[in-house]
Amino acid sequence: MESVNAKYVSQKVSRTRWRPVSVSSFQQPEIFATGSWDNEDNKVSLWSIGNYGGLGMEDGFEGDPQLLCDIKHDGDVLDLQFLDQERIVTASSTGGVTILRHHPNSQTLSVSHQWERAHRYPCDNAPCTSVVCSSPEIVSVGEDGRIVVFRADQEGVCRVIENADSSTIHAVTYLRTTEVLTVNSIGQLKLWDLRQQGGSPSKILSLSGDRVPLHCVDRHPNQQHVVATGGQDGTLCIWDVREESSPVALMEAHSAEMWEVHFHPTNPDHLFTCSEDGSLLHWETSSHSDMPSLLHEGSRNSGVTSRSAMAPAGGNKSLISAWLSGDSSKSCLKTSHMLPSQTLSVNSLDVLGQCLVCGTDGEAIFVNRQVLV
Amino acid sequence: MEELDVEAVVTEIPAVSTGKHMGFAWGPGDILVYETLYKAKGASSSGSSLIHEVRKDEDIYSPILRKLFNESHHIFVGLQTVGEDVPSKNKKPQFVSISKNYRSVIRACMEELQQLAVLTKDAEAATRLGNQVSILLAIELIWNLCEVLFIDAAPAGSLLLHLLDWVRLHKADVDEKTREVLQSESPAEHHNYWDVVVSYVLQGRVEEARQMLVKQANLHPAARGMFKLMDKLLSKMPFYNPRSTQTLTEFDVIWRHWHEEVDRCLQDNSFSSNQHLEFICKILLGDEDSLLECKDLLGTWYHFLVTRLLFCHPTVKPTDLHYYAQSCMTMFLDSRSVSEPLDSILLASFEFDIHQVIKDCSIVLNNWWFVAHLTDLLDHCKLLQSHNLHFGSNLREFLLLEYASGLFTHHSLWQLAVDYFDHCPEFGRVYLELQIERVPLETERKALKVLRVCEERQMSEQVRSICKIMATRALRNNRLGSALSWSIRAKDAAFATLISERFLQDYSTRGTFSDLDLIDNLGPSMLLSNRLTFLGKYREFHRLYGQKHFSKAAKLLLSLMTAKIAPQSFWMTLLTDALPLLEQKEVIFSVDQTYELMFCLEELTFSQVAAAASEKKPRQEDDVEQTKVELLRLALARNLATAIVKEGTVDT
């Protein structure tokens, strides 16, 4: 917890995202983007945690995030994704989807393309709640229940699935290159095959009974059938989209809405969630019996351990994902808090390499450069 | 009415022509002013169509001060939970550390503002930032003094040490001057050299003064003895150490000895050949005239006060402070006739008149941040004895409510205000209830956040109202599914009925259901309203029918009518839905069920006849209805016949 660095930024932060680093190099990310919400003037800002002066490389985490540049954003930034190293896609509460370009030489941001009112009602704007991109394709979803597909290199809209959902779609993610997954406000997970022309999902999975709205979704980076979602009651659900129609595992995590869930991109035994209750959790699982010592080491430096569910490790070295074994498992699942106590919502998090960044309604950004993964 | 404490401030409203009548409306943190249509005699021009917004507090819109609000919110919340179980005397260190946290936040803000003021090119902005810096400086100065006097409540002896720290912190230009002097080629000959040395002495920073003096001594080897003597005097100057076993009386004796020694040196003219050293010697003796000669170096009367205490009354008791403070102020300020608000606030602090401090600060400062937080902290220290206001509940709550209401008027700081309201036991909830309903809800995400606030506090009235706003909006945009979800969340049966009606209407006109994903997944929430139950069950019928579970479907259809779940206006549709089932090859409706269907049909036609008699419906519509009824009757009769035959036949 000592290496967490807080910075107050005078705007409520709705999204934080690391700029991607090239896969081959073992570089740590240096630049992240934030989006604000609920301001009179909202902004997308780029920050750097790199040591440009070259001095004091040793005490790396002394460095405060430095503002590189920002640009005014029309409406709340409801989602933010890097399309590539230089382009950012944003989702706005006005229903627009915008591509911003970062010019590293002049350190400025400019609007490179904008689809205004991509999400809309007949006579009103409908907020665009989430975007996901796999260059050059961009998929957005909104409160109007539509799924819109764009291509970064094309002016117009590629495809619209009208009435994809009768309620609000809260989040979208790619499952495979041609399949996306959406979660909605009545507790459903819908699988869409973008190759199919029809307007109906290829599969619907749902929570049984209580219809708890789902707010976020992320896919396991290696095992594409494993999906994590977070809901209004703060429960973390793990799904196997191949077979079951209801979640494989439900885990009590937060006491209020879970706003984001992310698997660690290169070490998917680790998962991170953040919530309206003001907490950020680090989840750690391992199904390998020969690794518990590592686990203990890992948990040593992290903060308060909560609800740790430790079960004796078995000798089962199957290829089944540790996440799918769920509560009936013979695996270890540990959680630890990553932020000092605070009361206002943590709206967003992103993790890359050893670096984690999150943003709150308390107008602070927290950067942790020594995440134990 | 009570007397006013200060003259009212006049705010000029631009663009309002003279002689016009103004009207206004109160807002929580501002007022709206407009020209009325009232025409005075002789006035001819028509009224302007402008509405002016007049704000008391501009600071809330400063991006840097927002950091102050956010960070202090965090400290505030922490303070409210300071160990209820800890005995009150052990809490003091905690309160002092919280007070220091508040101050460091103020300092951080101040530094940032200062940096910005230096960087900015716009002169007007620079002045505004400069003003904000000086306000924060004053706030921090007052806060620090309050911390020393009220929260830490240092006893005689340590009191002076704290006051010295206080002065050192707020008179930091000495260090800057020192840097300048030391960086010059020969520091000892720098024109500011002696100012620095004297300043150090005035602040009781003996070690630093000695180090500076060494430089001068090296320059004058002839006067070495004299410098050595001064060094000895300075090094021997006693300071009270609260951690040692030394009692205050013992310290007093030692101090007196030292004082006499200094006095002897002055009397025997040890320093007569160096006017600077002689002057320092006089200061060490606490000579009033010499001290007043240093007015420029002291800068303020309270520095003078602390220096005077240091050299004359190092064991001053808290209760005697006000006497010295008053006299120092008059001595120091004689040239200036008027004292500034800051002076009177500090004086009131030295007099331990907490209420006067808070009152004066409230009048002078244009926002409630400072008084609200300070009062809250003092209240936690049990320093505000039941000082009853003749309005509101008590001082702490009154100020917190004012501050939080101000935050609520801000576009995005409203979230902070919630926690402040939570800690106002008497009126906080009422304020919150009134304010939270008025937060504009642009997106569902924001609505969810507001809802969470309400739900956590069991504010069911507000929950209902917010859900209703969202449901109505969804309905207006033809998003029936969303609208239904919102009314289910609010458990708003009437609205759920209304939306169910819309679904059924859509079905009647289009022949298909929209939003199947929602209706198929209603689950137990279906029971919210009768109409919603009907909607869900009716859809279930269609699903069963589609899956060719005919007998189950038929049973469900019949029960919808017999259990009176279906509204009668919909019976005709249901009976028409029964037609294909009646026409199936195999018998689906049993004899009893067919009778019941017939009964339903008769009841329907009977009530329709009655209605038609009173209303006189156009003839043509009746014809279509009539054909339908006849068709149904025929189908029912045929089904009855086959059912009787089937049920009468014994399978062999």
Short mmCIF file of N, CA and C in Angstrom, two decimals, chain A residues 8-12 15 37-40 76 78 93 121-122 124 127 129 143-145 163-168 170 186 188 190 206 209 211 215 232 255-257 259 276 341-345 347 361-363, chain B residues 55 61 63-64 66-67 70-71 73-74 77 410-416 419 442-446 448-449 452 455-456 470 473 476-477 479-482 484-485 488-489 515-518 521-525:
data_model
loop_
_atom_site.label_atom_id
_atom_site.label_comp_id
_atom_site.label_asym_id
_atom_site.label_seq_id
_atom_site.Cartn_x
_atom_site.Cartn_y
_atom_site.Cartn_z
N TYR A 8 -4.93 14.58 -6.58
CA TYR A 8 -6.24 15.20 -6.74
C TYR A 8 -6.26 15.99 -8.03
N VAL A 9 -7.32 15.81 -8.81
CA VAL A 9 -7.31 16.37 -10.16
C VAL A 9 -8.45 17.34 -10.43
N SER A 10 -9.24 17.68 -9.42
CA SER A 10 -10.30 18.68 -9.57
C SER A 10 -11.37 18.28 -10.58
N GLN A 11 -11.54 17.02 -10.80
CA GLN A 11 -12.66 16.57 -11.62
C GLN A 11 -12.98 15.13 -11.24
N LYS A 12 -14.24 14.81 -11.25
CA LYS A 12 -14.62 13.45 -10.91
C LYS A 12 -14.22 12.55 -12.07
N ARG A 15 -13.28 7.35 -15.95
CA ARG A 15 -12.53 6.26 -16.58
C ARG A 15 -11.04 6.52 -16.53
N TRP A 37 -16.51 13.05 -15.46
CA TRP A 37 -17.96 13.07 -15.62
C TRP A 37 -18.57 14.06 -14.64
N ASP A 38 -19.78 14.49 -14.92
CA ASP A 38 -20.55 15.33 -14.00
C ASP A 38 -19.91 16.68 -13.71
N ASN A 39 -19.07 17.13 -14.63
CA ASN A 39 -18.56 18.49 -14.53
C ASN A 39 -19.34 19.37 -15.48
N GLU A 40 -19.23 20.68 -15.27
CA GLU A 40 -19.85 21.54 -16.27
C GLU A 40 -19.11 21.40 -17.60
N ASP A 76 -20.57 13.77 -20.37
CA ASP A 76 -19.77 12.91 -19.49
C ASP A 76 -19.01 11.89 -20.34
N LEU A 78 -18.32 8.44 -20.57
CA LEU A 78 -18.83 7.24 -19.92
C LEU A 78 -17.93 6.03 -20.17
N SER A 93 -22.09 10.85 -22.80
CA SER A 93 -23.48 10.82 -22.33
C SER A 93 -24.41 11.50 -23.32
N TYR A 121 -32.61 8.54 -28.99
CA TYR A 121 -34.04 8.26 -29.06
C TYR A 121 -34.58 9.13 -30.17
N PRO A 122 -35.81 8.88 -30.58
CA PRO A 122 -36.35 9.69 -31.67
C PRO A 122 -36.19 11.19 -31.43
N ASP A 124 -34.48 12.63 -28.52
CA ASP A 124 -33.62 12.96 -27.39
C ASP A 124 -32.30 12.22 -27.56
N PRO A 127 -27.51 8.28 -23.78
CA PRO A 127 -26.09 8.10 -23.43
C PRO A 127 -25.52 6.83 -24.00
N THR A 129 -23.03 4.05 -23.28
CA THR A 129 -22.50 3.63 -21.99
C THR A 129 -21.13 2.97 -22.07
N GLU A 143 -27.82 3.35 -23.66
CA GLU A 143 -29.07 3.24 -22.93
C GLU A 143 -30.25 2.98 -23.86
N ASP A 144 -30.07 3.29 -25.13
CA ASP A 144 -31.16 3.06 -26.08
C ASP A 144 -31.26 1.60 -26.50
N GLY A 145 -30.38 0.75 -25.95
CA GLY A 145 -30.46 -0.68 -26.23
C GLY A 145 -29.97 -1.05 -27.62
N ASN A 163 -32.81 -2.30 -31.16
CA ASN A 163 -33.49 -3.11 -30.15
C ASN A 163 -32.75 -4.36 -29.77
N ALA A 164 -31.45 -4.21 -29.64
CA ALA A 164 -30.67 -5.37 -29.21
C ALA A 164 -31.04 -5.74 -27.79
N ASP A 165 -31.53 -4.77 -27.07
CA ASP A 165 -31.90 -5.02 -25.69
C ASP A 165 -33.07 -4.13 -25.31
N SER A 166 -33.96 -4.65 -24.51
CA SER A 166 -35.10 -3.84 -24.12
C SER A 166 -34.77 -2.95 -22.95
N SER A 167 -33.65 -3.23 -22.28
CA SER A 167 -33.23 -2.34 -21.20
C SER A 167 -31.85 -1.78 -21.56
N THR A 168 -31.28 -1.07 -20.62
CA THR A 168 -29.99 -0.44 -20.89
C THR A 168 -28.88 -1.46 -20.98
N HIS A 170 -25.16 -2.00 -20.34
CA HIS A 170 -24.18 -1.27 -19.53
C HIS A 170 -22.75 -1.42 -20.00
N ILE A 186 -30.96 -5.93 -16.62
CA ILE A 186 -31.83 -6.93 -15.99
C ILE A 186 -31.08 -8.25 -15.81
N GLN A 188 -28.70 -9.85 -17.56
CA GLN A 188 -28.46 -10.79 -18.65
C GLN A 188 -27.12 -10.55 -19.33
N LYS A 190 -25.49 -11.26 -22.99
CA LYS A 190 -25.89 -11.66 -24.33
C LYS A 190 -24.68 -11.76 -25.24
N SER A 206 -28.36 -15.75 -18.10
CA SER A 206 -28.88 -14.78 -17.13
C SER A 206 -28.76 -15.28 -15.70
N GLY A 209 -33.45 -15.71 -11.17
CA GLY A 209 -34.29 -15.07 -10.16
C GLY A 209 -34.24 -13.57 -10.07
N ARG A 211 -32.61 -10.92 -11.03
CA ARG A 211 -32.38 -9.93 -12.07
C ARG A 211 -31.51 -8.76 -11.63
N HIS A 215 -23.11 -4.41 -14.42
CA HIS A 215 -22.52 -3.15 -14.85
C HIS A 215 -21.24 -3.28 -15.64
N GLN A 232 -24.91 -4.89 -9.64
CA GLN A 232 -25.37 -3.82 -8.78
C GLN A 232 -25.17 -4.11 -7.30
N SER A 255 -20.01 -3.98 -1.39
CA SER A 255 -21.32 -3.73 -0.80
C SER A 255 -22.18 -2.81 -1.66
N ALA A 256 -21.66 -2.40 -2.80
CA ALA A 256 -22.46 -1.56 -3.71
C ALA A 256 -22.03 -1.87 -5.13
N GLU A 257 -22.59 -1.14 -6.09
CA GLU A 257 -22.35 -1.40 -7.50
C GLU A 257 -20.87 -1.66 -7.81
N TRP A 259 -18.29 -1.27 -10.51
CA TRP A 259 -18.24 -0.49 -11.76
C TRP A 259 -17.32 -1.09 -12.80
N GLU A 276 -18.66 1.26 -6.19
CA GLU A 276 -19.28 2.46 -5.63
C GLU A 276 -19.00 2.58 -4.13
N SER A 341 -8.68 3.39 3.22
CA SER A 341 -10.12 3.55 3.35
C SER A 341 -10.55 4.89 2.78
N GLN A 342 -11.59 4.85 2.02
CA GLN A 342 -12.15 6.10 1.52
C GLN A 342 -13.61 5.88 1.22
N THR A 343 -14.37 6.93 1.11
CA THR A 343 -15.81 6.76 1.11
C THR A 343 -16.43 6.90 -0.27
N LEU A 344 -15.78 7.60 -1.16
CA LEU A 344 -16.45 7.86 -2.43
C LEU A 344 -16.08 6.82 -3.48
N SER A 345 -16.99 6.65 -4.40
CA SER A 345 -16.93 5.59 -5.39
C SER A 345 -15.62 5.55 -6.18
N ASN A 347 -14.60 4.61 -9.63
CA ASN A 347 -15.38 4.41 -10.84
C ASN A 347 -14.68 3.54 -11.88
N ASP A 361 -14.71 9.30 -7.47
CA ASP A 361 -15.60 10.45 -7.37
C ASP A 361 -15.04 11.48 -6.39
N GLY A 362 -14.07 11.08 -5.58
CA GLY A 362 -13.40 12.02 -4.69
C GLY A 362 -12.38 12.85 -5.44
N GLU A 363 -12.43 12.79 -6.76
CA GLU A 363 -11.58 13.57 -7.65
C GLU A 363 -10.11 13.25 -7.49
N ARG B 55 -24.03 35.27 -6.72
CA ARG B 55 -23.46 34.25 -5.84
C ARG B 55 -22.68 34.91 -4.72
N TYR B 61 -15.95 27.50 -7.24
CA TYR B 61 -15.72 27.23 -8.66
C TYR B 61 -14.25 27.23 -9.04
N PRO B 63 -10.84 25.60 -9.51
CA PRO B 63 -10.42 24.19 -9.63
C PRO B 63 -9.43 23.77 -8.55
N ILE B 64 -8.61 24.69 -8.10
CA ILE B 64 -7.62 24.28 -7.09
C ILE B 64 -8.29 24.14 -5.73
N ARG B 66 -11.13 23.18 -5.24
CA ARG B 66 -11.89 21.92 -5.23
C ARG B 66 -11.09 20.82 -4.58
N LYS B 67 -9.77 20.87 -4.74
CA LYS B 67 -8.92 19.86 -4.10
C LYS B 67 -9.04 19.98 -2.59
N ASN B 70 -12.26 18.40 -1.54
CA ASN B 70 -12.23 16.95 -1.63
C ASN B 70 -11.36 16.32 -0.56
N GLU B 71 -10.17 16.89 -0.38
CA GLU B 71 -9.26 16.30 0.60
C GLU B 71 -9.79 16.48 2.01
N HIS B 73 -12.82 16.72 2.89
CA HIS B 73 -13.96 15.83 3.07
C HIS B 73 -13.50 14.50 3.65
N HIS B 74 -12.40 14.03 3.11
CA HIS B 74 -11.85 12.76 3.57
C HIS B 74 -11.45 12.84 5.05
N VAL B 77 -14.60 13.01 7.30
CA VAL B 77 -15.24 11.71 7.53
C VAL B 77 -14.45 10.90 8.54
N HIS B 410 -23.32 23.10 -6.28
CA HIS B 410 -22.30 22.94 -7.31
C HIS B 410 -22.63 21.74 -8.19
N HIS B 411 -22.27 21.91 -9.44
CA HIS B 411 -22.59 20.91 -10.44
C HIS B 411 -22.09 19.53 -10.07
N SER B 412 -20.88 19.44 -9.51
CA SER B 412 -20.37 18.09 -9.25
C SER B 412 -19.92 17.84 -7.81
N LEU B 413 -19.90 18.84 -6.97
CA LEU B 413 -19.44 18.59 -5.61
C LEU B 413 -20.54 18.06 -4.69
N TRP B 414 -21.74 17.90 -5.25
CA TRP B 414 -22.86 17.48 -4.40
C TRP B 414 -22.60 16.17 -3.68
N GLN B 415 -21.78 15.30 -4.28
CA GLN B 415 -21.54 14.01 -3.64
C GLN B 415 -20.84 14.16 -2.29
N LEU B 416 -19.98 15.19 -2.19
CA LEU B 416 -19.28 15.41 -0.92
C LEU B 416 -20.27 15.81 0.17
N ASP B 419 -22.07 13.31 2.88
CA ASP B 419 -21.48 12.87 4.14
C ASP B 419 -21.58 13.94 5.22
N GLU B 442 -28.68 13.16 -15.69
CA GLU B 442 -28.48 13.12 -17.14
C GLU B 442 -28.37 11.69 -17.65
N THR B 443 -27.74 10.84 -16.84
CA THR B 443 -27.53 9.47 -17.31
C THR B 443 -28.02 8.50 -16.26
N GLU B 444 -28.18 7.26 -16.68
CA GLU B 444 -28.61 6.23 -15.73
C GLU B 444 -27.55 6.01 -14.67
N ARG B 445 -26.29 6.14 -15.08
CA ARG B 445 -25.24 5.89 -14.10
C ARG B 445 -25.33 6.89 -12.95
N LYS B 446 -25.62 8.14 -13.31
CA LYS B 446 -25.75 9.15 -12.26
C LYS B 446 -26.98 8.84 -11.41
N LEU B 448 -28.20 6.00 -10.78
CA LEU B 448 -27.88 4.88 -9.90
C LEU B 448 -27.10 5.35 -8.68
N LYS B 449 -26.22 6.30 -8.91
CA LYS B 449 -25.43 6.81 -7.79
C LYS B 449 -26.32 7.56 -6.80
N ARG B 452 -28.36 5.06 -4.92
CA ARG B 452 -27.58 4.37 -3.90
C ARG B 452 -27.53 5.21 -2.62
N GLU B 455 -30.98 4.90 -1.06
CA GLU B 455 -31.29 3.57 -0.55
C GLU B 455 -30.50 3.26 0.72
N GLU B 456 -29.26 3.73 0.74
CA GLU B 456 -28.46 3.48 1.95
C GLU B 456 -29.06 4.15 3.17
N MET B 470 -36.99 8.48 -13.89
CA MET B 470 -36.30 7.69 -14.91
C MET B 470 -37.30 6.88 -15.73
N ARG B 473 -39.10 9.11 -18.14
CA ARG B 473 -38.24 9.49 -19.26
C ARG B 473 -38.15 8.35 -20.26
N ARG B 476 -41.29 8.08 -22.23
CA ARG B 476 -41.40 9.13 -23.23
C ARG B 476 -40.59 8.77 -24.47
N ASN B 477 -39.46 8.09 -24.23
CA ASN B 477 -38.62 7.71 -25.36
C ASN B 477 -38.99 6.34 -25.90
N ARG B 479 -39.10 3.50 -24.47
CA ARG B 479 -38.30 2.37 -24.01
C ARG B 479 -39.08 1.68 -22.90
N LEU B 480 -40.05 0.88 -23.32
CA LEU B 480 -40.94 0.26 -22.34
C LEU B 480 -40.17 -0.65 -21.38
N GLY B 481 -39.20 -1.39 -21.91
CA GLY B 481 -38.44 -2.32 -21.07
C GLY B 481 -37.75 -1.59 -19.94
N SER B 482 -37.04 -0.52 -20.30
CA SER B 482 -36.34 0.27 -19.29
C SER B 482 -37.32 0.84 -18.28
N LEU B 484 -40.16 -0.23 -17.40
CA LEU B 484 -40.67 -1.26 -16.50
C LEU B 484 -39.62 -1.63 -15.45
N SER B 485 -38.37 -1.72 -15.88
CA SER B 485 -37.30 -2.04 -14.92
C SER B 485 -37.26 -1.00 -13.81
N ILE B 488 -40.17 -1.36 -11.48
CA ILE B 488 -40.03 -2.54 -10.62
C ILE B 488 -39.06 -2.23 -9.49
N ARG B 489 -37.99 -1.51 -9.84
CA ARG B 489 -37.01 -1.16 -8.80
C ARG B 489 -37.65 -0.29 -7.71
N ASP B 515 -39.74 -6.48 -26.59
CA ASP B 515 -38.98 -6.63 -25.34
C ASP B 515 -39.19 -7.97 -24.65
N LEU B 516 -39.15 -9.04 -25.48
CA LEU B 516 -39.36 -10.37 -24.90
C LEU B 516 -38.33 -10.72 -23.85
N ASP B 517 -37.08 -10.26 -24.07
CA ASP B 517 -36.02 -10.63 -23.12
C ASP B 517 -36.38 -10.19 -21.71
N LEU B 518 -37.09 -9.08 -21.62
CA LEU B 518 -37.48 -8.59 -20.30
C LEU B 518 -38.68 -9.34 -19.77
N ASN B 521 -38.31 -12.69 -18.42
CA ASN B 521 -37.43 -12.81 -17.25
C ASN B 521 -37.94 -12.06 -16.04
N LEU B 522 -39.25 -11.84 -15.99
CA LEU B 522 -39.78 -11.03 -14.90
C LEU B 522 -39.57 -11.67 -13.54
N GLY B 523 -39.71 -12.99 -13.49
CA GLY B 523 -39.52 -13.68 -12.21
C GLY B 523 -40.51 -13.20 -11.17
N PRO B 524 -40.07 -13.20 -9.92
CA PRO B 524 -41.01 -12.83 -8.85
C PRO B 524 -41.48 -11.38 -8.93
N SER B 525 -40.73 -10.54 -9.64
CA SER B 525 -41.14 -9.14 -9.70
C SER B 525 -42.45 -8.97 -10.46
#
